[in-house]
């Protein structure tokens, strides 16, 4: 793959902006996988500006163009346009301790992070994402040497309104906030639809639903979603029913939390799976094109 990709990059100088219809062939020729959009959404959803600066571009700005899922689950704004500053404490010298500190500082905020995750769940997720970025960093260095940010490849990559990256980020935001919403399990999905319809000041979403499960963040390769007719500018209550019925992918919930050595074995195997190798390459290309 490397030889083919290198040749494509080296001859792919500045070109006119490709059309949406041309992009699938352009990306395929560059070695970008068909699972590009969902893998990118999974890989960037909790990325912070500090992470970008540590793993990829040390001079990245607050207007970095990397969309992320809003960690504030109480907000009506699901997706942020730029990876935000998380407030890493520079008194700590390692990225691991800085990440640990952010999770611990927010451990009492029910509406922060991922619904129904306990503190060890959230720490596991945070370190899992850091592993993905660390594995991507080496490929990023190679891509940076070969790819022209003005190329047709980057023209297609950065068109996140049409290449489904934004759609998958919005879908992921729903899965994080409403675990099991696409599971096809009406016992779960009906609770969300009814509860949102009845939502009042006394309604405590963060208290957890009866099933008590959290978002299953382990990467799995499944069919691509069909977003035809979906407008993610609409509110949660306007979209929940359609998401529950039309975007079913059997993505269930995690009902075992990191609260014992036995349950850790389940999570350990899940996080060790990581992504396919193609996912790290896709992410490196995406981040380079977006940041340059």
mmCIF file with all atom_site columns, C-alpha atoms in Angstrom, residues 27 32-45 157 159-160 162-170 172 219 224-225 227 282-283 286:
data_model
loop_
_atom_site.group_PDB
_atom_site.id
_atom_site.type_symbol
_atom_site.label_atom_id
_atom_site.label_alt_id
_atom_site.label_comp_id
_atom_site.label_asym_id
_atom_site.label_entity_id
_atom_site.label_seq_id
_atom_site.pdbx_PDB_ins_code
_atom_site.Cartn_x
_atom_site.Cartn_y
_atom_site.Cartn_z
_atom_site.occupancy
_atom_site.B_iso_or_equiv
_atom_site.pdbx_formal_charge
_atom_site.auth_seq_id
_atom_site.auth_comp_id
_atom_site.auth_asym_id
_atom_site.auth_atom_id
_atom_site.pdbx_PDB_model_num
ATOM 1  C CA . UNK A 1 27  ? -10.052 8.607  -1.994 1.00 0.00 ? 27  UNK A CA 1
ATOM 2  C CA . UNK A 1 32  ? -8.496  5.711  2.065  1.00 0.00 ? 32  UNK A CA 1
ATOM 3  C CA . UNK A 1 33  ? -10.887 3.012  3.306  1.00 0.00 ? 33  UNK A CA 1
ATOM 4  C CA . UNK A 1 34  ? -14.610 2.764  2.662  1.00 0.00 ? 34  UNK A CA 1
ATOM 5  C CA . UNK A 1 35  ? -15.124 2.988  6.434  1.00 0.00 ? 35  UNK A CA 1
ATOM 6  C CA . UNK A 1 36  ? -13.412 6.393  6.481  1.00 0.00 ? 36  UNK A CA 1
ATOM 7  C CA . UNK A 1 37  ? -16.290 8.476  7.872  1.00 0.00 ? 37  UNK A CA 1
ATOM 8  C CA . UNK A 1 38  ? -17.325 6.273  10.840 1.00 0.00 ? 38  UNK A CA 1
ATOM 9  C CA . UNK A 1 39  ? -13.693 5.567  11.744 1.00 0.00 ? 39  UNK A CA 1
ATOM 10 C CA . UNK A 1 40  ? -12.844 9.269  11.705 1.00 0.00 ? 40  UNK A CA 1
ATOM 11 C CA . UNK A 1 41  ? -15.858 10.091 13.886 1.00 0.00 ? 41  UNK A CA 1
ATOM 12 C CA . UNK A 1 42  ? -14.805 7.424  16.390 1.00 0.00 ? 42  UNK A CA 1
ATOM 13 C CA . UNK A 1 43  ? -11.197 8.629  16.366 1.00 0.00 ? 43  UNK A CA 1
ATOM 14 C CA . UNK A 1 44  ? -11.721 12.383 16.813 1.00 0.00 ? 44  UNK A CA 1
ATOM 15 C CA . UNK A 1 45  ? -14.864 12.580 18.933 1.00 0.00 ? 45  UNK A CA 1
ATOM 16 C CA . UNK A 1 157 ? -11.191 14.798 2.969  1.00 0.00 ? 157 UNK A CA 1
ATOM 17 C CA . UNK A 1 159 ? -15.523 18.304 2.720  1.00 0.00 ? 159 UNK A CA 1
ATOM 18 C CA . UNK A 1 160 ? -16.967 17.029 5.991  1.00 0.00 ? 160 UNK A CA 1
ATOM 19 C CA . UNK A 1 162 ? -20.684 15.900 2.261  1.00 0.00 ? 162 UNK A CA 1
ATOM 20 C CA . UNK A 1 163 ? -18.355 12.994 3.127  1.00 0.00 ? 163 UNK A CA 1
ATOM 21 C CA . UNK A 1 164 ? -20.481 11.967 6.151  1.00 0.00 ? 164 UNK A CA 1
ATOM 22 C CA . UNK A 1 165 ? -17.897 12.790 8.839  1.00 0.00 ? 165 UNK A CA 1
ATOM 23 C CA . UNK A 1 166 ? -20.241 15.359 10.415 1.00 0.00 ? 166 UNK A CA 1
ATOM 24 C CA . UNK A 1 167 ? -23.186 12.982 10.105 1.00 0.00 ? 167 UNK A CA 1
ATOM 25 C CA . UNK A 1 168 ? -21.309 10.215 11.900 1.00 0.00 ? 168 UNK A CA 1
ATOM 26 C CA . UNK A 1 169 ? -20.133 12.622 14.613 1.00 0.00 ? 169 UNK A CA 1
ATOM 27 C CA . UNK A 1 170 ? -23.736 13.623 15.247 1.00 0.00 ? 170 UNK A CA 1
ATOM 28 C CA . UNK A 1 172 ? -21.971 9.206  17.734 1.00 0.00 ? 172 UNK A CA 1
ATOM 29 C CA . UNK A 1 219 ? -14.682 -0.214 17.300 1.00 0.00 ? 219 UNK A CA 1
ATOM 30 C CA . UNK A 1 224 ? -22.473 2.185  6.470  1.00 0.00 ? 224 UNK A CA 1
ATOM 31 C CA . UNK A 1 225 ? -25.429 4.245  7.652  1.00 0.00 ? 225 UNK A CA 1
ATOM 32 C CA . UNK A 1 227 ? -28.348 9.507  6.356  1.00 0.00 ? 227 UNK A CA 1
ATOM 33 C CA . UNK A 1 282 ? -7.350  7.314  7.434  1.00 0.00 ? 282 UNK A CA 1
ATOM 34 C CA . UNK A 1 283 ? -7.033  9.371  10.604 1.00 0.00 ? 283 UNK A CA 1
ATOM 35 C CA . UNK A 1 286 ? -7.786  13.420 7.762  1.00 0.00 ? 286 UNK A CA 1
#
